Structures are given as C-alpha cells and as structure tokens.
XYZ file of C-alpha atoms in Angstrom:
736
model
C -13.711 -66.543 7.610
C -15.759 -68.380 4.973
C -15.242 -72.136 4.948
C -16.340 -74.118 1.914
C -16.550 -77.848 2.574
C -17.559 -80.475 0.061
C -19.233 -83.153 2.129
C -18.754 -86.731 1.120
C -19.591 -88.213 4.526
C -20.402 -86.516 7.830
C -17.387 -85.252 9.757
C -17.023 -84.332 13.380
C -16.121 -80.786 14.373
C -13.987 -81.255 17.455
C -14.525 -78.838 20.356
C -12.259 -75.846 20.753
C -9.275 -77.059 22.768
C -7.836 -73.842 24.107
C -10.270 -71.136 23.127
C -8.158 -70.177 20.131
C -8.258 -73.181 17.845
C -10.949 -74.718 15.682
C -9.771 -77.801 13.846
C -11.426 -80.068 11.342
C -10.079 -83.525 12.018
C -11.516 -86.969 11.455
C -12.269 -88.929 14.597
C -11.121 -92.468 15.341
C -8.658 -92.607 12.471
C -6.935 -95.989 12.502
C -4.919 -98.072 10.088
C -8.002 -100.103 9.365
C -10.223 -97.152 8.565
C -8.051 -94.154 7.698
C -10.769 -92.229 5.876
C -13.696 -93.341 7.967
C -14.918 -89.742 8.008
C -13.902 -88.655 4.525
C -13.876 -84.956 3.743
C -12.406 -82.414 1.420
C -11.523 -78.989 2.738
C -11.095 -76.307 0.111
C -10.086 -73.620 2.566
C -8.441 -74.815 5.733
C -8.711 -73.061 9.066
C -5.184 -72.255 10.190
C -4.428 -73.151 13.790
C -3.212 -70.359 16.025
C -2.144 -72.671 18.799
C -1.433 -76.371 19.129
C -0.069 -78.514 21.980
C 3.647 -79.044 21.478
C 3.489 -82.778 22.078
C 1.190 -83.044 19.060
C 3.441 -81.207 16.604
C 5.770 -82.989 14.179
C 8.369 -81.226 12.013
C 9.540 -83.748 9.450
C 11.222 -83.962 6.067
C 10.906 -86.413 3.198
C 14.445 -87.239 2.047
C 15.915 -89.722 -0.442
C 17.804 -90.336 -3.650
C 16.354 -88.870 -6.847
C 13.445 -90.913 -8.292
C 12.883 -92.889 -5.073
C 9.365 -91.419 -4.906
C 9.581 -88.645 -2.291
C 7.169 -86.273 -4.002
C 4.752 -89.091 -4.862
C 4.709 -90.113 -1.190
C 4.099 -86.497 -0.160
C 1.239 -86.070 -2.652
C -0.516 -89.164 -1.228
C 0.015 -87.889 2.308
C -1.623 -84.577 1.414
C -4.585 -86.381 -0.132
C -5.207 -88.840 2.688
C -4.984 -86.109 5.315
C -7.534 -83.988 3.463
C -5.007 -81.272 2.603
C -5.752 -81.664 -1.107
C -8.821 -83.030 -2.816
C -7.026 -84.427 -5.884
C -3.853 -86.491 -6.103
C -1.063 -84.717 -7.991
C 1.252 -86.756 -10.206
C 4.931 -85.973 -10.855
C 4.918 -87.425 -14.384
C 1.882 -85.358 -15.364
C 3.326 -82.138 -13.928
C 0.434 -81.754 -11.485
C 2.249 -82.396 -8.185
C 1.382 -79.725 -5.618
C 4.834 -79.762 -4.019
C 6.672 -79.477 -7.360
C 5.235 -76.069 -8.125
C 8.108 -74.482 -10.046
C 7.787 -74.476 -13.821
C 11.117 -76.266 -14.228
C 10.202 -78.910 -11.654
C 7.098 -79.784 -13.642
C 8.972 -79.780 -16.954
C 11.828 -81.962 -15.697
C 9.827 -84.191 -13.352
C 12.259 -83.646 -10.462
C 12.229 -81.658 -7.230
C 14.544 -78.639 -7.328
C 13.586 -76.624 -4.272
C 12.360 -77.775 -0.864
C 8.641 -77.085 -0.426
C 6.860 -76.842 2.945
C 3.271 -77.487 3.945
C 1.174 -78.284 7.025
C -1.519 -80.924 7.510
C -3.309 -82.775 10.322
C -3.520 -86.454 11.198
C -4.961 -88.025 14.334
C -5.246 -84.603 15.973
C -1.553 -83.877 15.329
C -0.196 -80.910 13.377
C 2.515 -82.060 10.983
C 4.816 -79.607 9.219
C 6.456 -81.377 6.312
C 9.222 -80.408 3.876
C 9.628 -82.292 0.597
C 13.318 -82.080 -0.370
C 15.179 -82.601 -3.675
C 17.041 -85.832 -4.349
C 19.554 -84.601 -6.920
C 23.036 -83.954 -5.558
C 23.203 -80.539 -7.272
C 20.510 -79.301 -4.876
C 21.952 -80.782 -1.698
C 21.817 -77.346 -0.029
C 18.030 -77.658 0.099
C 18.387 -80.910 2.058
C 21.078 -79.431 4.300
C 19.044 -76.438 5.411
C 15.866 -78.489 5.776
C 17.498 -81.077 8.051
C 19.010 -78.266 10.123
C 15.534 -77.114 11.221
C 13.633 -80.429 11.267
C 13.181 -82.846 14.166
C 12.461 -86.045 12.234
C 12.677 -87.516 8.759
C 11.084 -90.097 6.497
C 13.775 -91.674 4.305
C 12.321 -93.153 1.118
C 14.098 -96.001 -0.678
C 13.441 -97.580 -4.062
C 12.721 -101.274 -3.385
C 14.578 -102.238 -6.570
C 17.683 -100.056 -6.217
C 17.861 -100.102 -2.405
C 20.366 -97.677 -0.884
C 21.676 -95.410 -3.658
C 24.448 -92.808 -3.690
C 22.383 -89.793 -2.660
C 20.592 -91.943 -0.063
C 23.936 -92.266 1.715
C 24.550 -88.528 1.465
C 21.228 -87.507 3.004
C 21.574 -90.193 5.663
C 24.920 -88.782 6.768
C 23.444 -85.266 6.716
C 20.674 -86.487 9.032
C 23.294 -88.094 11.298
C 25.116 -84.772 11.528
C 21.988 -83.012 12.767
C 20.882 -85.953 14.963
C 17.555 -86.272 13.124
C 15.398 -89.250 14.125
C 14.211 -91.289 11.139
C 11.798 -93.886 9.896
C 12.261 -95.598 6.524
C 9.695 -96.266 3.820
C 10.689 -98.840 1.198
C 8.715 -97.659 -1.810
C 7.859 -99.215 -5.190
C 7.254 -102.704 -3.783
C 5.096 -103.421 -6.861
C 7.974 -103.029 -9.339
C 9.694 -105.957 -11.023
C 12.879 -106.667 -9.090
C 11.618 -105.217 -5.792
C 13.461 -106.892 -2.931
C 12.529 -105.978 0.647
C 15.200 -108.137 2.297
C 17.966 -106.788 0.074
C 16.958 -103.218 0.962
C 17.171 -104.122 4.664
C 20.665 -105.547 4.188
C 21.833 -102.436 2.341
C 20.469 -100.151 5.076
C 22.432 -102.147 7.626
C 25.676 -102.490 5.635
C 25.946 -99.175 3.781
C 24.318 -96.849 6.278
C 25.595 -98.644 9.401
C 22.065 -98.413 10.813
C 19.970 -100.837 12.845
C 16.830 -101.523 10.746
C 13.719 -102.537 12.713
C 11.128 -103.893 10.250
C 7.637 -103.308 11.668
C 5.975 -104.339 8.409
C 6.485 -107.008 5.781
C 5.221 -106.812 2.185
C 2.046 -108.758 1.409
C 2.938 -110.259 -1.952
C 5.716 -109.033 -4.231
C 6.219 -107.282 -7.540
C 3.058 -107.510 -9.698
C 1.256 -109.482 -6.959
C 2.017 -106.903 -4.248
C -1.223 -106.187 -2.354
C -0.396 -104.494 0.945
C 1.412 -104.924 4.248
C 1.705 -107.297 7.156
C 1.764 -105.390 10.458
C 4.235 -107.192 12.728
C 3.198 -105.194 15.793
C -0.517 -105.998 15.587
C -0.059 -109.340 13.757
C -2.495 -108.245 11.058
C -2.443 -107.976 7.288
C -3.946 -105.125 5.283
C -4.870 -105.146 1.612
C -4.957 -101.885 -0.330
C -6.818 -101.178 -3.534
C -5.345 -99.048 -6.325
C -8.422 -96.829 -6.008
C -7.492 -94.095 -3.488
C -11.087 -93.895 -2.232
C -11.124 -97.559 -1.220
C -10.474 -98.320 2.424
C -7.780 -100.826 3.481
C -9.210 -104.253 4.152
C -8.090 -106.416 7.060
C -7.268 -109.990 5.968
C -5.753 -113.043 7.587
C -2.001 -113.438 7.289
C -1.465 -116.053 4.546
C -0.184 -119.405 5.790
C 2.838 -119.088 3.519
C 3.861 -115.922 5.395
C 3.088 -116.952 8.975
C 6.447 -118.567 9.737
C 8.275 -115.552 8.303
C 6.122 -113.192 10.384
C 6.858 -115.086 13.601
C 10.580 -115.006 12.798
C 10.655 -111.260 12.008
C 8.517 -110.346 15.033
C 10.746 -112.330 17.354
C 13.821 -110.701 15.812
C 12.207 -107.267 16.306
C 11.628 -107.982 20.012
C 15.204 -109.217 20.445
C 16.672 -106.135 18.749
C 14.552 -103.859 20.926
C 15.596 -105.783 24.039
C 19.252 -105.070 23.205
C 18.744 -101.289 23.390
C 15.650 -100.793 25.589
C 15.649 -101.733 29.290
C 11.872 -102.145 29.646
C 11.621 -104.601 26.761
C 14.737 -106.369 28.056
C 13.096 -106.863 31.469
C 9.881 -108.207 29.943
C 11.796 -110.440 27.526
C 14.010 -111.957 30.209
C 11.009 -112.359 32.524
C 9.172 -114.365 29.900
C 6.240 -111.933 29.821
C 4.228 -111.516 26.653
C 4.917 -108.121 25.105
C 1.850 -106.228 23.981
C 1.507 -104.108 20.842
C 1.309 -100.953 22.975
C 4.574 -101.856 24.724
C 6.252 -102.482 21.379
C 5.110 -99.124 20.016
C 6.301 -97.319 23.139
C 9.700 -99.037 22.909
C 9.992 -98.261 19.209
C 9.375 -94.596 19.962
C 12.066 -94.532 22.655
C 14.572 -96.290 20.409
C 13.803 -94.071 17.409
C 14.103 -90.856 19.415
C 17.468 -92.043 20.758
C 18.625 -92.897 17.188
C 19.385 -96.461 18.277
C 17.178 -98.029 15.611
C 15.117 -97.186 12.543
C 11.553 -98.507 12.020
C 11.127 -99.873 8.479
C 7.821 -99.678 6.592
C 6.953 -100.550 3.005
C 4.421 -99.777 0.317
C 3.809 -98.411 -3.155
C 2.951 -94.727 -3.122
C 2.042 -94.613 -6.816
C -0.534 -97.393 -6.227
C -1.803 -95.755 -3.009
C -0.613 -98.598 -0.801
C 0.870 -98.178 2.668
C 0.460 -94.411 3.082
C -1.960 -94.404 6.035
C 0.248 -96.710 8.149
C 3.173 -94.416 7.290
C 1.213 -91.452 8.662
C 0.477 -93.403 11.830
C 4.200 -94.166 12.175
C 5.087 -90.455 11.793
C 2.767 -89.645 14.689
C 3.817 -92.643 16.791
C 7.596 -92.694 16.402
C 8.968 -89.326 15.262
C 9.720 -86.588 17.816
C 7.754 -83.531 18.815
C 9.620 -80.317 19.722
C 9.311 -81.382 23.368
C 11.279 -84.556 22.628
C 14.225 -82.563 21.326
C 16.934 -81.144 23.622
C 16.551 -77.405 24.280
C 18.225 -75.528 21.462
C 21.640 -74.151 22.366
C 22.640 -70.590 21.592
C 25.285 -68.016 22.456
C 24.233 -64.991 24.496
C 25.933 -62.261 22.451
C 26.081 -59.881 25.439
C 28.371 -62.084 27.524
C 29.547 -64.740 25.054
C 28.200 -67.588 27.227
C 26.135 -70.563 26.066
C 22.433 -70.533 26.963
C 19.499 -72.797 26.149
C 16.036 -72.000 24.857
C 13.509 -74.660 25.959
C 10.720 -75.422 23.485
C 7.984 -73.472 25.272
C 5.714 -70.641 24.217
C 6.717 -68.839 27.427
C 10.431 -68.860 26.504
C 11.990 -65.861 24.724
C 11.297 -65.792 20.991
C 14.091 -67.573 19.074
C 13.932 -68.429 15.378
C 16.322 -69.455 12.618
C 15.963 -68.180 9.044
C 16.644 -71.209 6.860
C 15.378 -70.226 3.424
C 14.934 -67.067 1.357
C 12.631 -66.972 -1.683
C 12.070 -64.142 -4.158
C 8.365 -64.423 -4.910
C 7.318 -62.514 -8.076
C 3.999 -61.523 -6.478
C 4.754 -61.251 -2.759
C 8.346 -60.055 -2.801
C 11.066 -61.378 -0.497
C 9.901 -64.318 1.651
C 12.024 -65.557 4.564
C 11.231 -68.987 6.038
C 11.611 -69.320 9.810
C 11.753 -72.253 12.207
C 10.395 -71.201 15.591
C 12.477 -72.871 18.308
C 10.891 -71.115 21.286
C 8.437 -68.389 22.207
C 5.766 -66.650 20.181
C 5.887 -63.741 17.768
C 3.138 -61.669 16.180
C 2.968 -60.164 12.728
C 4.371 -56.647 12.788
C 6.653 -57.284 15.780
C 10.100 -55.727 15.962
C 12.842 -58.356 16.161
C 16.639 -58.373 16.325
C 18.863 -60.113 13.770
C 21.719 -61.090 16.103
C 23.814 -62.495 13.231
C 24.064 -59.101 11.550
C 23.366 -56.858 14.553
C 20.365 -55.189 12.928
C 16.789 -54.571 14.000
C 14.045 -55.766 11.658
C 10.263 -55.598 11.620
C 8.251 -58.662 10.716
C 5.622 -58.064 8.089
C 2.867 -60.566 7.471
C 3.271 -64.118 8.793
C 2.324 -66.871 6.365
C 1.677 -70.592 6.654
C 2.981 -72.090 3.409
C 1.424 -74.803 1.264
C 4.120 -75.176 -1.433
C 3.772 -71.816 -3.246
C 0.364 -70.996 -1.753
C 0.042 -68.898 1.364
C -2.339 -68.642 4.306
C -1.946 -65.649 6.579
C -1.632 -66.150 10.335
C -1.614 -63.537 13.068
C 0.940 -65.287 15.274
C 3.607 -67.989 15.107
C 4.224 -70.221 18.110
C 6.915 -72.673 19.217
C 7.548 -75.469 16.743
C 6.003 -73.616 13.811
C 7.538 -73.315 10.350
C 6.338 -70.082 8.773
C 7.336 -67.536 6.156
C 7.388 -63.805 6.666
C 7.558 -60.642 4.590
C 9.399 -57.453 5.397
C 12.845 -58.742 6.430
C 15.255 -56.870 4.171
C 18.546 -57.733 5.894
C 17.925 -61.329 6.985
C 19.576 -64.176 5.086
C 19.871 -67.966 5.291
C 21.324 -69.046 8.648
C 20.534 -65.814 10.523
C 19.074 -65.826 14.047
C 16.058 -63.711 15.021
C 15.334 -62.935 18.677
C 14.050 -60.132 20.946
C 16.230 -56.980 20.987
C 16.460 -57.227 24.787
C 17.667 -60.874 24.829
C 20.042 -61.350 21.898
C 21.226 -64.909 21.230
C 23.000 -66.528 18.306
C 22.081 -69.999 16.995
C 24.519 -72.202 15.112
C 24.496 -71.223 11.441
C 23.941 -73.618 8.547
C 27.031 -74.860 6.710
C 26.866 -75.408 2.967
C 29.247 -77.112 0.526
C 31.384 -74.965 -1.773
C 30.545 -74.696 -5.493
C 32.589 -76.917 -7.812
C 31.647 -75.657 -11.288
C 31.809 -72.186 -12.843
C 30.757 -70.523 -16.094
C 31.147 -67.015 -17.464
C 27.950 -65.086 -18.184
C 27.240 -61.732 -19.773
C 24.045 -59.849 -20.692
C 22.904 -59.975 -24.311
C 21.885 -56.327 -24.455
C 22.451 -53.149 -22.473
C 18.852 -53.412 -21.232
C 19.638 -56.848 -19.770
C 22.666 -55.568 -17.851
C 20.870 -53.934 -14.916
C 18.222 -56.665 -14.792
C 20.887 -59.371 -14.660
C 22.627 -57.826 -11.646
C 19.363 -57.602 -9.727
C 18.338 -61.158 -10.696
C 21.712 -62.659 -9.737
C 21.570 -60.937 -6.353
C 18.138 -62.442 -5.660
C 19.313 -65.890 -6.726
C 22.367 -65.745 -4.449
C 20.117 -64.787 -1.539
C 17.923 -67.826 -2.258
C 20.691 -70.370 -2.823
C 23.808 -70.339 -0.582
C 25.632 -72.734 -2.957
C 25.267 -70.323 -5.881
C 28.031 -67.710 -6.069
C 28.606 -64.706 -8.318
C 32.049 -63.116 -8.812
C 33.295 -60.368 -11.077
C 36.758 -61.004 -12.525
C 38.533 -57.637 -12.698
C 41.246 -58.942 -15.033
C 38.944 -60.417 -17.685
C 35.915 -58.192 -17.076
C 33.728 -61.328 -16.856
C 30.937 -62.163 -14.469
C 31.493 -65.740 -13.281
C 28.713 -67.781 -11.677
C 29.457 -70.948 -9.707
C 27.279 -73.841 -8.583
C 27.181 -77.493 -7.578
C 27.009 -79.021 -11.059
C 25.809 -78.778 -14.642
C 22.142 -79.244 -13.757
C 22.329 -76.644 -10.984
C 23.726 -73.986 -13.333
C 21.342 -74.998 -16.109
C 18.383 -74.445 -13.785
C 19.787 -71.069 -12.696
C 20.155 -69.946 -16.317
C 16.651 -71.094 -17.194
C 15.285 -69.158 -14.213
C 17.107 -66.039 -15.384
C 15.334 -66.324 -18.721
C 11.856 -67.470 -17.626
C 11.368 -65.774 -14.239
C 13.501 -62.668 -14.480
C 13.290 -62.140 -18.263
C 17.048 -61.654 -18.580
C 18.833 -62.530 -21.811
C 22.365 -63.845 -21.273
C 25.288 -65.331 -23.165
C 27.021 -68.239 -21.475
C 30.578 -69.527 -21.716
C 31.785 -73.089 -21.346
C 31.717 -74.735 -17.880
C 34.907 -74.201 -15.910
C 36.135 -76.362 -13.055
C 36.629 -74.609 -9.704
C 40.265 -75.544 -9.131
C 42.066 -74.568 -5.920
C 45.695 -73.879 -5.086
C 47.601 -75.196 -2.068
C 51.130 -75.202 -0.707
C 53.173 -78.332 -0.073
C 56.029 -77.201 2.208
C 56.302 -74.807 5.179
C 57.998 -71.489 4.408
C 58.727 -68.117 5.963
C 57.595 -64.973 4.177
C 57.868 -61.247 4.623
C 55.604 -58.450 3.483
C 56.458 -54.741 3.440
C 54.133 -51.957 2.378
C 55.891 -48.572 2.607
C 54.680 -45.461 0.818
C 55.900 -41.924 1.352
C 53.718 -38.979 0.350
C 53.600 -35.288 1.142
C 51.669 -35.887 4.363
C 51.375 -39.064 6.395
C 52.819 -42.071 4.624
C 51.923 -45.765 4.862
C 54.026 -48.279 6.769
C 53.278 -51.940 7.397
C 55.744 -54.797 7.892
C 54.880 -58.403 8.785
C 56.759 -61.702 9.007
C 54.757 -64.904 8.467
C 55.216 -68.639 8.620
C 53.003 -70.557 6.199
C 52.281 -74.268 6.704
C 50.203 -76.711 4.613
C 47.180 -78.297 6.313
C 45.117 -81.416 5.645
C 42.708 -81.372 2.714
C 39.448 -79.709 3.664
C 40.899 -78.011 6.764
C 40.380 -74.492 5.423
C 42.340 -71.544 6.816
C 43.895 -70.977 10.229
C 45.466 -67.748 11.483
C 47.612 -67.616 14.625
C 49.081 -64.567 16.382
C 52.562 -65.269 17.811
C 53.882 -61.693 17.879
C 55.937 -60.930 21.001
C 57.171 -57.778 22.706
C 54.689 -55.547 20.916
C 56.520 -55.709 17.569
C 53.129 -55.057 15.965
C 50.356 -53.334 17.968
C 47.361 -55.577 18.641
C 44.949 -53.307 16.770
C 46.749 -54.063 13.472
C 46.715 -57.880 13.761
C 43.098 -58.299 12.470
C 44.006 -56.157 9.449
C 46.857 -58.547 8.629
C 44.432 -61.492 8.718
C 42.038 -59.653 6.402
C 44.884 -58.964 3.972
C 45.915 -62.621 3.980
C 42.351 -63.760 3.303
C 42.007 -61.288 0.441
C 45.243 -62.538 -1.136
C 44.085 -66.149 -0.759
C 41.144 -65.456 -3.063
C 43.518 -65.257 -6.058
C 46.519 -67.584 -5.899
C 49.865 -67.294 -7.620
C 49.655 -70.142 -10.173
C 46.557 -69.231 -12.158
C 44.448 -67.002 -9.944
C 42.486 -69.787 -8.189
C 41.765 -69.549 -4.428
C 44.404 -70.811 -2.009
C 43.086 -73.318 0.553
C 44.184 -75.513 3.460
C 46.853 -73.185 4.804
C 47.987 -72.082 8.268
C 49.382 -68.559 8.595
C 51.375 -67.677 11.733
C 52.385 -64.050 12.236
C 55.464 -63.976 14.479
C 57.216 -60.651 13.868
C 57.146 -57.335 12.064
C 57.505 -53.636 12.698
C 55.447 -50.473 12.665
C 55.795 -46.709 12.491
C 54.186 -44.593 15.172
C 52.903 -42.048 12.639
C 52.643 -43.788 9.274
C 51.277 -47.211 10.276
C 47.588 -47.890 9.599
C 45.185 -50.786 9.151
C 45.333 -50.348 5.377
C 49.135 -50.609 5.406
C 49.134 -53.812 7.464
C 46.361 -55.284 5.337
C 48.504 -54.716 2.245
C 51.592 -56.089 4.014
C 49.707 -59.278 4.959
C 48.563 -59.690 1.352
C 52.122 -59.216 -0.003
C 53.545 -61.711 2.518
C 50.972 -64.336 1.589
C 51.684 -64.020 -2.137
C 55.423 -64.159 -1.517
C 55.156 -67.198 0.743
C 52.850 -69.205 -1.525
C 55.125 -68.685 -4.535
C 58.057 -70.170 -2.544
C 56.100 -73.082 -0.995
C 55.927 -75.287 -4.127
C 52.249 -74.590 -4.817
C 50.070 -77.167 -6.557
C 46.620 -77.286 -8.139
C 43.780 -79.167 -6.468
C 40.861 -80.439 -8.538
C 37.372 -81.492 -7.367
C 36.818 -85.248 -7.403
C 33.303 -86.671 -7.678
C 31.924 -89.940 -6.350
C 30.079 -91.586 -9.240
C 27.561 -94.450 -9.195
C 26.456 -96.059 -12.458
C 23.753 -98.716 -12.701
C 23.883 -100.524 -16.047
C 22.736 -103.824 -17.568
C 25.551 -106.376 -17.272
C 26.024 -106.560 -21.049
C 27.385 -102.989 -21.080
C 29.593 -103.348 -17.996
C 32.896 -103.596 -19.896
C 32.139 -100.589 -22.108
C 31.211 -98.425 -19.138
C 34.338 -99.396 -17.163
C 36.550 -98.752 -20.180
C 35.001 -95.320 -20.644
C 35.547 -94.476 -16.965
C 39.199 -95.543 -17.154
C 39.698 -93.241 -20.144
C 38.346 -90.356 -18.037
C 40.848 -90.858 -15.195
C 38.173 -92.676 -13.198
C 39.071 -95.082 -10.398
C 36.741 -98.051 -9.830
C 36.118 -98.650 -6.126
C 33.672 -101.530 -6.364
C 31.116 -103.367 -8.512
C 27.884 -105.000 -7.329
C 25.794 -107.348 -9.448
C 22.133 -108.214 -8.949
C 19.232 -109.319 -11.165
C 21.131 -108.798 -14.419
C 22.245 -105.291 -13.441
C 25.628 -104.003 -12.312
C 26.250 -101.070 -9.972
C 29.652 -99.454 -10.493
C 31.059 -97.241 -7.730
C 33.909 -94.995 -8.825
C 35.621 -91.684 -8.203
C 36.274 -89.395 -11.156
C 37.593 -85.852 -11.669
C 34.836 -83.319 -12.252
C 36.672 -81.994 -15.323
C 36.097 -85.360 -17.033
C 32.347 -85.513 -16.398
C 31.082 -82.793 -18.741
C 28.618 -84.388 -21.130
C 28.816 -87.732 -19.319
C 25.041 -88.201 -19.433
C 25.054 -88.190 -23.236
C 28.136 -90.424 -23.379
C 26.616 -92.990 -21.012
C 23.353 -93.098 -22.934
C 25.139 -93.800 -26.207
C 27.214 -96.580 -24.603
C 24.225 -98.345 -23.022
C 21.380 -97.622 -25.486
C 19.896 -95.282 -22.903
C 19.426 -98.064 -20.338
C 21.975 -96.993 -17.691
C 21.495 -94.409 -14.958
C 24.055 -92.531 -12.920
C 24.407 -90.112 -10.034
C 27.297 -87.996 -8.789
C 28.198 -86.201 -5.601
C 31.215 -84.177 -4.522
C 33.868 -86.308 -2.800
C 36.977 -84.225 -2.094
C 39.754 -82.136 -3.611
C 42.903 -83.970 -4.799
C 46.172 -82.902 -6.387
C 46.016 -82.368 -10.124
C 48.555 -84.376 -12.176
C 51.588 -82.293 -13.195
C 51.012 -82.513 -16.967
C 47.461 -81.186 -16.581
C 48.634 -78.489 -14.175
C 51.045 -77.166 -16.822
C 48.192 -77.012 -19.313
C 46.082 -74.922 -16.917
C 48.981 -72.497 -16.352
C 49.383 -72.006 -20.099
C 45.640 -71.506 -20.554
C 45.451 -68.949 -17.749
C 48.374 -66.959 -19.204
C 46.751 -67.010 -22.618
C-alpha cells in the first residue's frame, strides 16, 4: 500500500501492537498540546485489529442548527482525518456529502467515519437534527454505545434536543454534552445547564466553565485540573495555558465543590473520600466521572465554539475518557431461533459472529451498500452468513470502512466495528446476520409511522419503469418512507414524516434517479378507530362445481388506548375452528384494517378476539377463513361508532417578543393549543400542539408574520380524534 504523507512536523510511527496493525498516531497528545506532532495523512492505513477497550462507537446528536456537523468537521481535522476544515455554509463539509445537504445547509442522512485519538479508534456517526429525518437518529442510536449531545448556548434545550435525548434514554446510550456557540450574543452557559436539568430530567456535571462570554469568549476553564486554556481562531494555533482570572476563581471553587458533591451522591469511592476529608485528585475525579457516565447517573458538560475552533481537543479527550467501549456495554441479548431461548453474545472476537444491519444505501457507483454494527466475533469478506430475520443465506461481498461517501476496503471486520458491505441482496434495515450454524435474532429497530402522503405519477411512459425501481430503492434506504398503490384511484401514494422529507425524496428522484414525476397536494395520513366494543360475524361461503369455500368466524372487537396498535386473541373452544385456520383469520383481519369503513384509512388501536365459528370438513380452507376474518372486521367496525384520528404535532416557535401576539393569534386560528410560553433576552419561545393538517405552508406564514425573524420546529406528538364537522368533510371528499 502506498502512503503519501505531507510532513509538517516529525511524527512517531508507533510499533506494531499485535502483528497486524500499523497505526499513525501522535504521541503524548494532551489538552495542552493536542497537535504537538502535527501531520496530514492523505491515505490512511486501515486497522485490521484494535483492542476493544480502545474502541469508541459514538454519535453526534442535537437539534437542527446546533452545530453537529461543524463539531464533526473540527474533530476530523484535529485528529488528522482531513487536512482541510469543511464548512456547512460553504457546502464543503465532508460529512454532508449529498448534493441536497450542501444546497440546503442541513444534514439529511447519517454519515459514518473512523478516526484515531490518543491511540483509540473512534467510529463516529453524524446524525440529522431535523425531525423529518428522525429515523436516521433512531437507527444510529440503536447501534451506538455513546453520544455527544450538542446544544446551542443561546437557545439551550430545543424541541428536537428533547426528542433525541429520549431516544438515547430508550437505548441506554451514555452521553456527554457540548454547549456550542459560546461566542454568540446571548450565549448563556448557566441557563443551558438549568434547561438540561429541568427539561431533560438529567443530572448535569459541568467539568468546564467558559472563559469569557459572547464576543469576549476565549476558551475554557478545566474544573478537574484547575487550569484555563485559551484558543485562537486559527486552527493551527495550539491552546495556551493561562492562569484562571481572579474574577472567575470564586466561581470555579464553587462549581468544583458542587461537582465533587454531586459525584459523592452517586459514587461510593468519591463519597468515602469526601466524608473522610481526603483531597480528591484529578485522576480520581476522571475515574468517578467515567463510572457515573457509564451508569447514566450523570452527564459531563463541556463548552466551546466549534466554528471558532475552540474546545474541540478537550471534547475529544472527554470522548476517550468518559464514553464506553464495547467492553463496557452489557453483552448483547438475542434469541436463539432454534430453541426460542434468550442467549447473550459477549463483545469478544472469539464469540460467534453477530451483526445488525442498520442502514441500506443505494450507491450509484458501488450498488447496494448495507451498513453493519459488529456486536461480536469476526467476519471476512466473501464469507457466507445467515440472515436470521428472513431465514436466508447471504454471501458478504467486499467489506468497506466508510468515510462519509468515501470507502476504504478492509479484509476483515472485528468486534465493535461499523462497516459497510456489498453483495447482500435480501438484507434490510433491522436484520440480524450470524453464522448459519448458530442462528440468533437481535431486537429489530422500531421506526415512527409516516404522517404525510402525496400522490405521484410518472410524467412519461419512459419514466414509469424507472420510477418503480427508484421508489423501491428509496424505501429500502428509509424505513419511514412508504409507497402504496391505491387500486380504487389508480394512484401511487408516497408517505413520509413531513413536507421537507417528501420534498427531499422528490428531489432525489429527479437528480439521482433521473425520474420525471407529477405530484399531487400533500394529504394527511388520517386513521380510523372504534369507540365501543361490538360483536361481529363473518361468513365466506362459495359453492362451485368442485370443492367450494367455507369459512365462518365470530369476533369481539374492543377499542384500545391510543398508540396501542393491534391485538389478536384466540378464545375458540371445543374445536369450533381448527387451529390451522386461526392464523389465516388474523391475516384477514389485518388486511381489512388497512382500509377502514369511513374513508378507506387504516384502522388502528383495536383488539380482536375470535371466540366462535364453524368449518366444513371438505370446503374449508385458509383462503376462506382469511376472507371471513376480513368480512367480520369490516362488519364490526361499521357498527362500533368509528371515528377519524388525525396526527397532532408538537410545535415550538421562537420569535421576537414584538410578534408574540400575532404568532399566538395565528396558531389559535389553526386549531393550535398553547401549552406554555418562555421569555428570555427579548425573545419568546412558544410551545404548542397543532394538527398536522393546519401546518402546510406554515414556514411561509410565520416568516410573513415576523419579518423572517422567527424560527420553528415540529415533531410528531400523537393521534387525536378529529372534530365531527371536519370528519364529515373528509367523508364527503372521499366519496367524491
């Protein structure tokens, strides 16, 4: 392999650790001298093996515009992964590689890369912040061990910040926080701490304080080492150690003492030292912080300004010091599909190969790429593997280490690795890969349901075949994007998480897949539900010249809580219906639920109990009972006082105070419900819930009301009953 290195200063080539690895890593990297041995590597040597305790799998997560991608770009530069800093506003960010990401200045798809810091291998995923692309965050957190949550020092905890925080809670992801943009006017470190505590119900543990504020922001004060560091805007300049200003010394003593007390509350070793009156060293504090962070009992808080290249090296040190390695995580749990029992797969190279497919990408040059998280074992390129989710054997093609959309081929993937592979034709997001001789099934990834739909049709006959192929590839990539063909109207309907999501999909159809399409107006994804329990009966009897068809079922239908989904219970006694026909009844019910009785929308939140029926020894079949189940469901729903459910969004608007009344009045006119208003520094933050149907074009409306000075964000909240007068209008529209 040819290695081209542009030398700026001498670097040390570390000895081969295990006979398989050659790494280029700076020696003695500290906060005070993070680029002491500066280098630029144009072609990196890919590690084949790395000690598990020195691997970190982390994600950068936050609200849109908090600075996630800017933080990631600085990380790549300071670790020598890139030789030039990419900027989001200029469209040169490495991690925002899609054409639309560079045009819009936002992250749309999660991008992965690998870099090295202090002889640690760090796999990092930069995730989107917009709620329409929450699936990218969901699948990333499912396979990551730790996270860096970025906050805007002016806005603090925003709407999507809460969403990603709760997603991380669900997957038990350890976190550290980076309060970014400390140089902006209105930046408030203490307010951000309070919001983390109050809104996120977390225990913030500040290990840094800002040195200066707003335009005078210069660097950080390290509470663990009792040192201050100044950073220059020039990325090549090294941080400079300075004395803590006298004006900050009392505050530092107070915050450090508070840090020790908070650690003593949740860590026994610090508690013993604290009660014994012993002085607690920096090393003891760091060790305690790691224990507390791994146990999710506290969150270390750092600060900086990524755009001004301030605070990034200490953040890298914190990633290494406080976030978990694969060894710190509990052994992954799986189901042995041969016996149905739970088993574990310890994070060891010697364990059986177990991996989860968490992302599928259709690359125009490489073909179909499947991203894998390796939970245990090793696997080589070309190996035969078993997809236990779908019960199919697959053969791995090439294995690739990804750097955004660039690829570096590797011969083998080991435990803890995040790699992409070619050649998997039948593997999709959430599928488990394992050895054919030891099949196990990992927990799949759950995604939210789409809330917005539009009709789409090809412009020309030539576009027709291309559109079908393109839509199939897009649905494989994005689990929150759905495609349905309406038999009654002859329309192809695509569904997604919001206007921006569908807009991006349509632009990709045109730019990437060269498909011309006509698009209808956005349509809300309403649901139907029942309100009272009923009994229903379904008969499907057909007589022909030969064998006929006979299926007869009796059901009880009951409404369930919102968001409960569907439940099917078998209460048939005395063999009224043979057991082999019961699954067919469930399938028939599910098929009928896809098109309700009011206006053809899916039926949700319903419990179906089959308690009786009859069969014919000759004429009964699975098809007959499937049809009988479908007929019974339709009959029961029509008698159970069905209602429409509409998607409700949680909306946050930040506006100058002078426009507060106009914005509230506009929300009230759109059936919005104000939940709370916060005021700070001449700005007002409005928190409301609003029906999705009322939000089309809201961006333009808000800009006109506030002279373009307000911002807003939305996320799905829940489904609620649609008012009766609007329900009648939908019925009339659907009949027309």
